[in-house]
mmCIF file with all atom_site columns, C-alpha atoms and ligand atoms in Angstrom:
data_model
loop_
_atom_site.group_PDB
_atom_site.id
_atom_site.type_symbol
_atom_site.label_atom_id
_atom_site.label_alt_id
_atom_site.label_comp_id
_atom_site.label_asym_id
_atom_site.label_entity_id
_atom_site.label_seq_id
_atom_site.pdbx_PDB_ins_code
_atom_site.Cartn_x
_atom_site.Cartn_y
_atom_site.Cartn_z
_atom_site.occupancy
_atom_site.B_iso_or_equiv
_atom_site.pdbx_formal_charge
_atom_site.auth_seq_id
_atom_site.auth_comp_id
_atom_site.auth_asym_id
_atom_site.auth_atom_id
_atom_site.pdbx_PDB_model_num
ATOM   1   C CA  . MET A 1 1   ? 18.409 0.643   20.046  1.00 87.00 ? 1   MET A CA  1
ATOM   2   C CA  . LYS A 1 2   ? 21.460 3.164   19.351  1.00 89.00 ? 2   LYS A CA  1
ATOM   3   C CA  . ASN A 1 3   ? 23.207 1.254   22.212  1.00 94.00 ? 3   ASN A CA  1
ATOM   4   C CA  . ASP A 1 4   ? 23.962 -1.203  20.081  1.00 96.00 ? 4   ASP A CA  1
ATOM   5   C CA  . ILE A 1 5   ? 26.049 0.787   17.868  1.00 97.00 ? 5   ILE A CA  1
ATOM   6   C CA  . LYS A 1 6   ? 29.329 0.781   18.004  1.00 97.00 ? 6   LYS A CA  1
ATOM   7   C CA  . GLU A 1 7   ? 30.372 3.798   16.033  1.00 97.00 ? 7   GLU A CA  1
ATOM   8   C CA  . VAL A 1 8   ? 28.475 6.013   13.416  1.00 98.00 ? 8   VAL A CA  1
ATOM   9   C CA  . LEU A 1 9   ? 29.869 5.477   9.944   1.00 98.00 ? 9   LEU A CA  1
ATOM   10  C CA  . PHE A 1 10  ? 27.132 7.990   7.227   1.00 98.00 ? 10  PHE A CA  1
ATOM   11  C CA  . SER A 1 11  ? 25.096 10.215  9.471   1.00 98.00 ? 11  SER A CA  1
ATOM   12  C CA  . GLU A 1 12  ? 21.312 11.488  8.529   1.00 98.00 ? 12  GLU A CA  1
ATOM   13  C CA  . GLN A 1 13  ? 22.809 14.554  6.948   1.00 98.00 ? 13  GLN A CA  1
ATOM   14  C CA  . ASP A 1 14  ? 25.744 12.280  5.199   1.00 98.00 ? 14  ASP A CA  1
ATOM   15  C CA  . ILE A 1 15  ? 23.337 10.274  4.009   1.00 98.00 ? 15  ILE A CA  1
ATOM   16  C CA  . ASN A 1 16  ? 20.954 13.243  2.307   1.00 98.00 ? 16  ASN A CA  1
ATOM   17  C CA  . LYS A 1 17  ? 23.844 15.274  1.079   1.00 98.00 ? 17  LYS A CA  1
ATOM   18  C CA  . ARG A 1 18  ? 25.122 11.972  -0.749  1.00 98.00 ? 18  ARG A CA  1
ATOM   19  C CA  . ILE A 1 19  ? 21.830 10.881  -2.693  1.00 98.00 ? 19  ILE A CA  1
ATOM   20  C CA  . LYS A 1 20  ? 20.983 14.335  -3.512  1.00 98.00 ? 20  LYS A CA  1
ATOM   21  C CA  . GLU A 1 21  ? 24.307 13.847  -5.501  1.00 98.00 ? 21  GLU A CA  1
ATOM   22  C CA  . LEU A 1 22  ? 23.471 10.334  -6.682  1.00 98.00 ? 22  LEU A CA  1
ATOM   23  C CA  . GLY A 1 23  ? 19.927 11.719  -7.869  1.00 98.00 ? 23  GLY A CA  1
ATOM   24  C CA  . MET A 1 24  ? 21.552 14.853  -9.908  1.00 98.00 ? 24  MET A CA  1
ATOM   25  C CA  . GLN A 1 25  ? 24.222 12.403  -11.512 1.00 98.00 ? 25  GLN A CA  1
ATOM   26  C CA  . ILE A 1 26  ? 21.163 9.816   -12.370 1.00 98.00 ? 26  ILE A CA  1
ATOM   27  C CA  . SER A 1 27  ? 18.685 12.953  -13.464 1.00 98.00 ? 27  SER A CA  1
ATOM   28  C CA  . LYS A 1 28  ? 21.399 13.699  -15.896 1.00 98.00 ? 28  LYS A CA  1
ATOM   29  C CA  . ASP A 1 29  ? 22.246 10.472  -17.175 1.00 98.00 ? 29  ASP A CA  1
ATOM   30  C CA  . TYR A 1 30  ? 18.955 9.047   -17.870 1.00 98.00 ? 30  TYR A CA  1
ATOM   31  C CA  . GLU A 1 31  ? 17.418 12.004  -19.533 1.00 98.00 ? 31  GLU A CA  1
ATOM   32  C CA  . GLY A 1 32  ? 14.388 11.683  -21.550 1.00 98.00 ? 32  GLY A CA  1
ATOM   33  C CA  . LYS A 1 33  ? 14.919 8.056   -20.959 1.00 98.00 ? 33  LYS A CA  1
ATOM   34  C CA  . PHE A 1 34  ? 12.098 7.454   -18.826 1.00 98.00 ? 34  PHE A CA  1
ATOM   35  C CA  . PRO A 1 35  ? 14.135 4.827   -16.419 1.00 98.00 ? 35  PRO A CA  1
ATOM   36  C CA  . LEU A 1 36  ? 11.972 2.280   -14.498 1.00 98.00 ? 36  LEU A CA  1
ATOM   37  C CA  . LEU A 1 37  ? 14.084 2.230   -10.624 1.00 98.00 ? 37  LEU A CA  1
ATOM   38  C CA  . VAL A 1 38  ? 13.976 -1.464  -9.452  1.00 98.00 ? 38  VAL A CA  1
ATOM   39  C CA  . CYS A 1 39  ? 14.147 -1.821  -5.658  1.00 98.00 ? 39  CYS A CA  1
ATOM   40  C CA  . ILE A 1 40  ? 15.139 -4.988  -4.162  1.00 97.00 ? 40  ILE A CA  1
ATOM   41  C CA  . LEU A 1 41  ? 13.397 -5.701  -0.769  1.00 96.00 ? 41  LEU A CA  1
ATOM   42  C CA  . ARG A 1 42  ? 13.575 -5.624  1.493   1.00 95.00 ? 42  ARG A CA  1
ATOM   43  C CA  . GLY A 1 43  ? 16.978 -3.487  2.681   1.00 96.00 ? 43  GLY A CA  1
ATOM   44  C CA  . ALA A 1 44  ? 16.430 -1.063  -0.368  1.00 98.00 ? 44  ALA A CA  1
ATOM   45  C CA  . PHE A 1 45  ? 13.383 0.561   0.586   1.00 98.00 ? 45  PHE A CA  1
ATOM   46  C CA  . MET A 1 46  ? 14.629 3.626   2.389   1.00 98.00 ? 46  MET A CA  1
ATOM   47  C CA  . PHE A 1 47  ? 17.320 4.293   -0.173  1.00 98.00 ? 47  PHE A CA  1
ATOM   48  C CA  . LEU A 1 48  ? 14.811 4.116   -2.811  1.00 98.00 ? 48  LEU A CA  1
ATOM   49  C CA  . ALA A 1 49  ? 12.058 6.666   -0.928  1.00 98.00 ? 49  ALA A CA  1
ATOM   50  C CA  . ASP A 1 50  ? 14.700 8.825   -0.219  1.00 98.00 ? 50  ASP A CA  1
ATOM   51  C CA  . LEU A 1 51  ? 16.714 8.592   -4.022  1.00 98.00 ? 51  LEU A CA  1
ATOM   52  C CA  . VAL A 1 52  ? 13.677 8.762   -6.114  1.00 98.00 ? 52  VAL A CA  1
ATOM   53  C CA  . ARG A 1 53  ? 12.741 11.980  -4.303  1.00 98.00 ? 53  ARG A CA  1
ATOM   54  C CA  . LYS A 1 54  ? 16.253 13.369  -6.041  1.00 98.00 ? 54  LYS A CA  1
ATOM   55  C CA  . ILE A 1 55  ? 15.525 12.234  -9.366  1.00 98.00 ? 55  ILE A CA  1
ATOM   56  C CA  . ASP A 1 56  ? 13.747 15.036  -11.344 1.00 98.00 ? 56  ASP A CA  1
ATOM   57  C CA  . ILE A 1 57  ? 13.258 13.603  -14.688 1.00 98.00 ? 57  ILE A CA  1
ATOM   58  C CA  . PRO A 1 58  ? 9.995  11.297  -15.445 1.00 98.00 ? 58  PRO A CA  1
ATOM   59  C CA  . MET A 1 59  ? 10.400 7.922   -14.448 1.00 98.00 ? 59  MET A CA  1
ATOM   60  C CA  . SER A 1 60  ? 9.019  4.501   -12.832 1.00 98.00 ? 60  SER A CA  1
ATOM   61  C CA  . VAL A 1 61  ? 9.583  2.173   -9.649  1.00 98.00 ? 61  VAL A CA  1
ATOM   62  C CA  . ASP A 1 62  ? 8.607  -1.351  -9.412  1.00 98.00 ? 62  ASP A CA  1
ATOM   63  C CA  . PHE A 1 63  ? 9.929  -3.708  -6.834  1.00 98.00 ? 63  PHE A CA  1
ATOM   64  C CA  . MET A 1 64  ? 11.449 -7.425  -6.475  1.00 97.00 ? 64  MET A CA  1
ATOM   65  C CA  . ALA A 1 65  ? 11.638 -9.741  -3.470  1.00 96.00 ? 65  ALA A CA  1
ATOM   66  C CA  . ILE A 1 66  ? 14.436 -11.916 -3.169  1.00 91.00 ? 66  ILE A CA  1
ATOM   67  C CA  . SER A 1 67  ? 15.661 -14.625 -1.143  1.00 85.00 ? 67  SER A CA  1
ATOM   68  C CA  . SER A 1 68  ? 19.279 -16.526 -1.627  1.00 72.00 ? 68  SER A CA  1
ATOM   69  C CA  . TYR A 1 69  ? 19.301 -20.388 -1.671  1.00 63.00 ? 69  TYR A CA  1
ATOM   70  C CA  . GLY A 1 70  ? 21.584 -21.700 0.633   1.00 54.00 ? 70  GLY A CA  1
ATOM   71  C CA  . GLY A 1 71  ? 22.577 -18.676 2.109   1.00 53.00 ? 71  GLY A CA  1
ATOM   72  C CA  . LYS A 1 72  ? 25.477 -16.828 1.360   1.00 50.00 ? 72  LYS A CA  1
ATOM   73  C CA  . THR A 1 73  ? 28.446 -18.966 1.084   1.00 45.00 ? 73  THR A CA  1
ATOM   74  C CA  . ASP A 1 74  ? 26.599 -20.522 -2.020  1.00 47.00 ? 74  ASP A CA  1
ATOM   75  C CA  . SER A 1 75  ? 28.673 -20.213 -4.943  1.00 50.00 ? 75  SER A CA  1
ATOM   76  C CA  . THR A 1 76  ? 25.802 -20.862 -6.932  1.00 58.00 ? 76  THR A CA  1
ATOM   77  C CA  . GLY A 1 77  ? 24.534 -17.433 -6.403  1.00 60.00 ? 77  GLY A CA  1
ATOM   78  C CA  . GLN A 1 78  ? 21.467 -19.070 -7.191  1.00 71.00 ? 78  GLN A CA  1
ATOM   79  C CA  . VAL A 1 79  ? 18.161 -16.559 -5.820  1.00 80.00 ? 79  VAL A CA  1
ATOM   80  C CA  . LYS A 1 80  ? 14.767 -17.204 -5.415  1.00 88.00 ? 80  LYS A CA  1
ATOM   81  C CA  . ILE A 1 81  ? 12.198 -15.149 -6.883  1.00 91.00 ? 81  ILE A CA  1
ATOM   82  C CA  . LEU A 1 82  ? 9.825  -13.947 -3.821  1.00 94.00 ? 82  LEU A CA  1
ATOM   83  C CA  . LYS A 1 83  ? 8.026  -11.278 -5.354  1.00 97.00 ? 83  LYS A CA  1
ATOM   84  C CA  . ASP A 1 84  ? 8.930  -10.770 -9.274  1.00 97.00 ? 84  ASP A CA  1
ATOM   85  C CA  . LEU A 1 85  ? 8.294  -7.223  -11.265 1.00 98.00 ? 85  LEU A CA  1
ATOM   86  C CA  . ASP A 1 86  ? 4.624  -5.980  -12.449 1.00 97.00 ? 86  ASP A CA  1
ATOM   87  C CA  . THR A 1 87  ? 6.295  -4.286  -15.512 1.00 95.00 ? 87  THR A CA  1
ATOM   88  C CA  . SER A 1 88  ? 7.985  -5.781  -18.234 1.00 98.00 ? 88  SER A CA  1
ATOM   89  C CA  . ILE A 1 89  ? 11.496 -4.215  -18.760 1.00 98.00 ? 89  ILE A CA  1
ATOM   90  C CA  . LYS A 1 90  ? 11.946 -5.240  -22.349 1.00 98.00 ? 90  LYS A CA  1
ATOM   91  C CA  . ASN A 1 91  ? 13.631 -2.323  -23.959 1.00 98.00 ? 91  ASN A CA  1
ATOM   92  C CA  . ARG A 1 92  ? 13.791 0.372   -20.968 1.00 98.00 ? 92  ARG A CA  1
ATOM   93  C CA  . HIS A 1 93  ? 16.694 1.528   -19.700 1.00 98.00 ? 93  HIS A CA  1
ATOM   94  C CA  . VAL A 1 94  ? 16.332 -0.340  -15.683 1.00 98.00 ? 94  VAL A CA  1
ATOM   95  C CA  . LEU A 1 95  ? 18.546 1.069   -12.860 1.00 98.00 ? 95  LEU A CA  1
ATOM   96  C CA  . ILE A 1 96  ? 18.413 -1.402  -9.726  1.00 98.00 ? 96  ILE A CA  1
ATOM   97  C CA  . VAL A 1 97  ? 18.511 -0.126  -6.301  1.00 98.00 ? 97  VAL A CA  1
ATOM   98  C CA  . GLU A 1 98  ? 20.373 -1.742  -3.455  1.00 98.00 ? 98  GLU A CA  1
ATOM   99  C CA  . ASP A 1 99  ? 20.891 -1.051  -0.004  1.00 98.00 ? 99  ASP A CA  1
ATOM   100 C CA  . ILE A 1 100 ? 24.324 -3.018  -0.185  1.00 97.00 ? 100 ILE A CA  1
ATOM   101 C CA  . VAL A 1 101 ? 26.660 -4.846  -2.380  1.00 96.00 ? 101 VAL A CA  1
ATOM   102 C CA  . ASP A 1 102 ? 28.997 -7.512  -0.691  1.00 95.00 ? 102 ASP A CA  1
ATOM   103 C CA  . THR A 1 103 ? 29.693 -10.827 -2.041  1.00 94.00 ? 103 THR A CA  1
ATOM   104 C CA  . GLY A 1 104 ? 28.349 -9.766  -5.382  1.00 94.00 ? 104 GLY A CA  1
ATOM   105 C CA  . LEU A 1 105 ? 26.189 -12.884 -6.140  1.00 93.00 ? 105 LEU A CA  1
ATOM   106 C CA  . THR A 1 106 ? 22.540 -11.557 -5.073  1.00 94.00 ? 106 THR A CA  1
ATOM   107 C CA  . MET A 1 107 ? 23.679 -9.046  -8.063  1.00 96.00 ? 107 MET A CA  1
ATOM   108 C CA  . ASP A 1 108 ? 25.486 -11.280 -10.308 1.00 94.00 ? 108 ASP A CA  1
ATOM   109 C CA  . ALA A 1 109 ? 21.943 -13.474 -10.029 1.00 93.00 ? 109 ALA A CA  1
ATOM   110 C CA  . VAL A 1 110 ? 19.789 -10.794 -10.517 1.00 95.00 ? 110 VAL A CA  1
ATOM   111 C CA  . THR A 1 111 ? 21.186 -8.692  -13.412 1.00 96.00 ? 111 THR A CA  1
ATOM   112 C CA  . ARG A 1 112 ? 21.646 -12.449 -15.180 1.00 94.00 ? 112 ARG A CA  1
ATOM   113 C CA  . LEU A 1 113 ? 17.994 -12.774 -14.484 1.00 94.00 ? 113 LEU A CA  1
ATOM   114 C CA  . LEU A 1 114 ? 16.905 -9.466  -15.696 1.00 97.00 ? 114 LEU A CA  1
ATOM   115 C CA  . SER A 1 115 ? 18.942 -9.428  -18.458 1.00 97.00 ? 115 SER A CA  1
ATOM   116 C CA  . THR A 1 116 ? 17.294 -12.459 -20.515 1.00 97.00 ? 116 THR A CA  1
ATOM   117 C CA  . ARG A 1 117 ? 14.605 -9.651  -20.495 1.00 98.00 ? 117 ARG A CA  1
ATOM   118 C CA  . LYS A 1 118 ? 15.939 -8.028  -22.696 1.00 98.00 ? 118 LYS A CA  1
ATOM   119 C CA  . PRO A 1 119 ? 16.207 -4.113  -21.477 1.00 98.00 ? 119 PRO A CA  1
ATOM   120 C CA  . ALA A 1 120 ? 17.723 -1.448  -22.914 1.00 98.00 ? 120 ALA A CA  1
ATOM   121 C CA  . SER A 1 121 ? 19.882 -1.112  -20.608 1.00 98.00 ? 121 SER A CA  1
ATOM   122 C CA  . LEU A 1 122 ? 21.014 -2.423  -16.774 1.00 98.00 ? 122 LEU A CA  1
ATOM   123 C CA  . ARG A 1 123 ? 22.778 -0.602  -14.720 1.00 98.00 ? 123 ARG A CA  1
ATOM   124 C CA  . ILE A 1 124 ? 23.491 -0.811  -10.647 1.00 98.00 ? 124 ILE A CA  1
ATOM   125 C CA  . ALA A 1 125 ? 23.028 1.968   -8.106  1.00 98.00 ? 125 ALA A CA  1
ATOM   126 C CA  . SER A 1 126 ? 23.923 1.179   -4.473  1.00 98.00 ? 126 SER A CA  1
ATOM   127 C CA  . LEU A 1 127 ? 24.215 2.853   -1.482  1.00 98.00 ? 127 LEU A CA  1
ATOM   128 C CA  . LEU A 1 128 ? 26.824 1.141   -0.212  1.00 98.00 ? 128 LEU A CA  1
ATOM   129 C CA  . ASP A 1 129 ? 29.622 -1.176  -1.535  1.00 98.00 ? 129 ASP A CA  1
ATOM   130 C CA  . LYS A 1 130 ? 31.500 -3.289  0.597   1.00 97.00 ? 130 LYS A CA  1
ATOM   131 C CA  . GLU A 1 131 ? 34.308 -4.316  -2.229  1.00 95.00 ? 131 GLU A CA  1
ATOM   132 C CA  . GLU A 1 132 ? 36.397 -5.594  -0.236  1.00 95.00 ? 132 GLU A CA  1
ATOM   133 C CA  . ARG A 1 133 ? 34.181 -9.050  0.370   1.00 94.00 ? 133 ARG A CA  1
ATOM   134 C CA  . ARG A 1 134 ? 33.627 -9.272  -3.167  1.00 95.00 ? 134 ARG A CA  1
ATOM   135 C CA  . LEU A 1 135 ? 33.352 -12.979 -4.652  1.00 93.00 ? 135 LEU A CA  1
ATOM   136 C CA  . LEU A 1 136 ? 32.121 -11.863 -8.412  1.00 93.00 ? 136 LEU A CA  1
ATOM   137 C CA  . PRO A 1 137 ? 33.358 -9.001  -10.425 1.00 94.00 ? 137 PRO A CA  1
ATOM   138 C CA  . ILE A 1 138 ? 29.891 -6.869  -9.459  1.00 95.00 ? 138 ILE A CA  1
ATOM   139 C CA  . LYS A 1 139 ? 30.765 -3.635  -10.975 1.00 94.00 ? 139 LYS A CA  1
ATOM   140 C CA  . VAL A 1 140 ? 28.162 -0.930  -8.797  1.00 97.00 ? 140 VAL A CA  1
ATOM   141 C CA  . ASP A 1 141 ? 27.693 1.889   -11.385 1.00 98.00 ? 141 ASP A CA  1
ATOM   142 C CA  . TYR A 1 142 ? 26.200 4.454   -9.048  1.00 98.00 ? 142 TYR A CA  1
ATOM   143 C CA  . TYR A 1 143 ? 27.637 3.916   -5.269  1.00 98.00 ? 143 TYR A CA  1
ATOM   144 C CA  . GLY A 1 144 ? 26.814 5.704   -2.150  1.00 98.00 ? 144 GLY A CA  1
ATOM   145 C CA  . PHE A 1 145 ? 29.341 5.053   -0.079  1.00 98.00 ? 145 PHE A CA  1
ATOM   146 C CA  . LYS A 1 146 ? 32.439 1.981   -0.016  1.00 98.00 ? 146 LYS A CA  1
ATOM   147 C CA  . VAL A 1 147 ? 31.963 0.308   3.278   1.00 97.00 ? 147 VAL A CA  1
ATOM   148 C CA  . PRO A 1 148 ? 34.530 -1.475  5.501   1.00 95.00 ? 148 PRO A CA  1
ATOM   149 C CA  . ASN A 1 149 ? 34.285 -5.346  6.079   1.00 96.00 ? 149 ASN A CA  1
ATOM   150 C CA  . GLU A 1 150 ? 31.960 -4.348  9.443   1.00 96.00 ? 150 GLU A CA  1
ATOM   151 C CA  . PHE A 1 151 ? 28.443 -5.785  10.651  1.00 96.00 ? 151 PHE A CA  1
ATOM   152 C CA  . VAL A 1 152 ? 26.834 -2.324  9.265   1.00 97.00 ? 152 VAL A CA  1
ATOM   153 C CA  . VAL A 1 153 ? 22.785 -1.646  10.423  1.00 97.00 ? 153 VAL A CA  1
ATOM   154 C CA  . GLY A 1 154 ? 20.436 0.842   9.942   1.00 98.00 ? 154 GLY A CA  1
ATOM   155 C CA  . TYR A 1 155 ? 18.982 3.309   7.290   1.00 98.00 ? 155 TYR A CA  1
ATOM   156 C CA  . GLY A 1 156 ? 17.037 -0.394  5.658   1.00 98.00 ? 156 GLY A CA  1
ATOM   157 C CA  . LEU A 1 157 ? 19.975 -2.809  6.598   1.00 97.00 ? 157 LEU A CA  1
ATOM   158 C CA  . ASP A 1 158 ? 19.066 -5.153  9.190   1.00 96.00 ? 158 ASP A CA  1
ATOM   159 C CA  . TYR A 1 159 ? 20.119 -7.727  11.620  1.00 95.00 ? 159 TYR A CA  1
ATOM   160 C CA  . GLU A 1 160 ? 17.578 -10.423 12.260  1.00 94.00 ? 160 GLU A CA  1
ATOM   161 C CA  . GLU A 1 161 ? 14.928 -7.708  11.022  1.00 94.00 ? 161 GLU A CA  1
ATOM   162 C CA  . ARG A 1 162 ? 16.090 -5.187  13.569  1.00 96.00 ? 162 ARG A CA  1
ATOM   163 C CA  . TYR A 1 163 ? 17.762 -2.024  12.951  1.00 97.00 ? 163 TYR A CA  1
ATOM   164 C CA  . ARG A 1 164 ? 16.400 -1.046  9.859   1.00 97.00 ? 164 ARG A CA  1
ATOM   165 C CA  . ASN A 1 165 ? 14.479 1.808   11.074  1.00 98.00 ? 165 ASN A CA  1
ATOM   166 C CA  . LEU A 1 166 ? 17.660 3.561   12.396  1.00 98.00 ? 166 LEU A CA  1
ATOM   167 C CA  . PRO A 1 167 ? 18.307 6.711   10.178  1.00 98.00 ? 167 PRO A CA  1
ATOM   168 C CA  . PHE A 1 168 ? 21.921 6.482   10.232  1.00 98.00 ? 168 PHE A CA  1
ATOM   169 C CA  . ILE A 1 169 ? 24.172 3.447   9.083   1.00 98.00 ? 169 ILE A CA  1
ATOM   170 C CA  . GLY A 1 170 ? 26.530 2.207   12.051  1.00 98.00 ? 170 GLY A CA  1
ATOM   171 C CA  . ILE A 1 171 ? 28.355 -0.749  13.091  1.00 98.00 ? 171 ILE A CA  1
ATOM   172 C CA  . LEU A 1 172 ? 26.623 -3.348  15.186  1.00 97.00 ? 172 LEU A CA  1
ATOM   173 C CA  . LYS A 1 173 ? 28.139 -3.984  18.286  1.00 96.00 ? 173 LYS A CA  1
ATOM   174 C CA  . GLU A 1 174 ? 29.704 -7.360  18.323  1.00 95.00 ? 174 GLU A CA  1
ATOM   175 C CA  . LYS A 1 175 ? 28.298 -8.872  21.237  1.00 94.00 ? 175 LYS A CA  1
ATOM   176 C CA  . ILE A 1 176 ? 25.004 -8.715  19.677  1.00 94.00 ? 176 ILE A CA  1
ATOM   177 C CA  . TYR A 1 177 ? 25.852 -11.038 16.914  1.00 90.00 ? 177 TYR A CA  1
ATOM   178 C CA  . ARG A 1 178 ? 28.332 -13.453 18.657  1.00 87.00 ? 178 ARG A CA  1
ATOM   179 C CA  . LYS A 1 179 ? 26.104 -14.887 20.860  1.00 72.00 ? 179 LYS A CA  1
ATOM   180 C CA  . GLU A 1 180 ? 27.850 -17.727 22.506  1.00 56.00 ? 180 GLU A CA  1
HETATM 181 C C1  . PRP B 2 .   ? 20.982 -8.148  1.780   1.00 87.06 ? 201 PRP B C1  1
HETATM 182 C C2  . PRP B 2 .   ? 21.083 -6.629  0.358   1.00 87.06 ? 201 PRP B C2  1
HETATM 183 C C3  . PRP B 2 .   ? 21.858 -7.360  -0.917  1.00 87.06 ? 201 PRP B C3  1
HETATM 184 C C4  . PRP B 2 .   ? 22.866 -8.589  0.098   1.00 87.06 ? 201 PRP B C4  1
HETATM 185 C C5  . PRP B 2 .   ? 23.839 -7.976  -0.945  1.00 87.06 ? 201 PRP B C5  1
HETATM 186 O O1  . PRP B 2 .   ? 20.031 -8.881  1.099   1.00 87.06 ? 201 PRP B O1  1
HETATM 187 O O2  . PRP B 2 .   ? 19.705 -5.840  0.707   1.00 87.06 ? 201 PRP B O2  1
HETATM 188 O O3  . PRP B 2 .   ? 20.410 -7.724  -1.414  1.00 87.06 ? 201 PRP B O3  1
HETATM 189 O O4  . PRP B 2 .   ? 22.467 -9.069  0.837   1.00 87.06 ? 201 PRP B O4  1
HETATM 190 O O5  . PRP B 2 .   ? 24.312 -9.440  -0.348  1.00 87.06 ? 201 PRP B O5  1
HETATM 191 P P1  . PRP B 2 .   ? 25.872 -10.272 -1.164  1.00 87.06 ? 201 PRP B P1  1
HETATM 192 O O6  . PRP B 2 .   ? 26.068 -8.951  -2.061  1.00 87.06 ? 201 PRP B O6  1
HETATM 193 O O7  . PRP B 2 .   ? 26.563 -10.772 -0.819  1.00 87.06 ? 201 PRP B O7  1
HETATM 194 O O8  . PRP B 2 .   ? 25.113 -11.109 -2.300  1.00 87.06 ? 201 PRP B O8  1
HETATM 195 P P2  . PRP B 2 .   ? 19.466 -9.508  2.343   1.00 87.06 ? 201 PRP B P2  1
HETATM 196 O O9  . PRP B 2 .   ? 19.834 -10.976 2.095   1.00 87.06 ? 201 PRP B O9  1
HETATM 197 O O10 . PRP B 2 .   ? 19.954 -9.274  4.094   1.00 87.06 ? 201 PRP B O10 1
HETATM 198 O O11 . PRP B 2 .   ? 17.686 -9.148  2.296   1.00 87.06 ? 201 PRP B O11 1
HETATM 199 P P3  . PRP B 2 .   ? 16.872 -8.127  3.277   1.00 87.06 ? 201 PRP B P3  1
HETATM 200 O O12 . PRP B 2 .   ? 17.628 -6.813  1.873   1.00 87.06 ? 201 PRP B O12 1
HETATM 201 O O13 . PRP B 2 .   ? 15.687 -8.186  3.192   1.00 87.06 ? 201 PRP B O13 1
HETATM 202 O O14 . PRP B 2 .   ? 17.737 -7.083  4.323   1.00 87.06 ? 201 PRP B O14 1
#
C-alpha cells in the first residue's frame, strides 16, 4: 500500500500534534456550550475519533452520510442524505467535522440544509483545506492543514475506498488513478 504513495505530506506525528492544537482551541471556543460534533461519513471518521479525544469539555457526536448528485462537477451542489442525524440540532452549537473541503459543494449543501434546522451556531472543522479548488466561498473555521491540488489519500481519505487506513496523509502516485 505504501508503495502507491508518491510523497508523505503529513506524518502520523504531524497529524497528532495539529489535532491536539485544534482540540484545545475548540475546547476554549465552546466552553459551556455543549457542542454537537457532526461527522460527515465516511472520510472524517478518523479525524473525528482523534479530535474528540483532544476536546476536554462536555460535547456530543452524531453522524451524517451523504452522496453528491451527478458527481463533483455538478454545479448545483445538491447532496442526497443517505443517513440523517439522529439528534435535533435546534438551538445547539453545531460543529461539522470533515476530512477535506475541496470545491466546497458538499459543505455548501450541508450547511444550507443544517441551517434550516435553526442551530444556535454552525461552523466547519476540516482536517484538510484544498482552497485552490474552491468553486464556492466556503470558509473553514478550523482547519488542520492547507493542501495543494494533488490527489491525497490516507487518514480517512480514500481512492476507490482504499487507503483510508493509512496512518498518514500522502499524495497518490498518478499511475494508480490514471488507468489507460
Ligand atoms: C469527500 C470529502 C468531502 C467532499 C469534499 O467525500 O469527505 O465530503 O469529498 O469535496 P467537495 O468540497 O468538492 O464537495 P467523498 O464524496 O469522497 O466521500 P467519502 O467521505 O465517503 O470518502
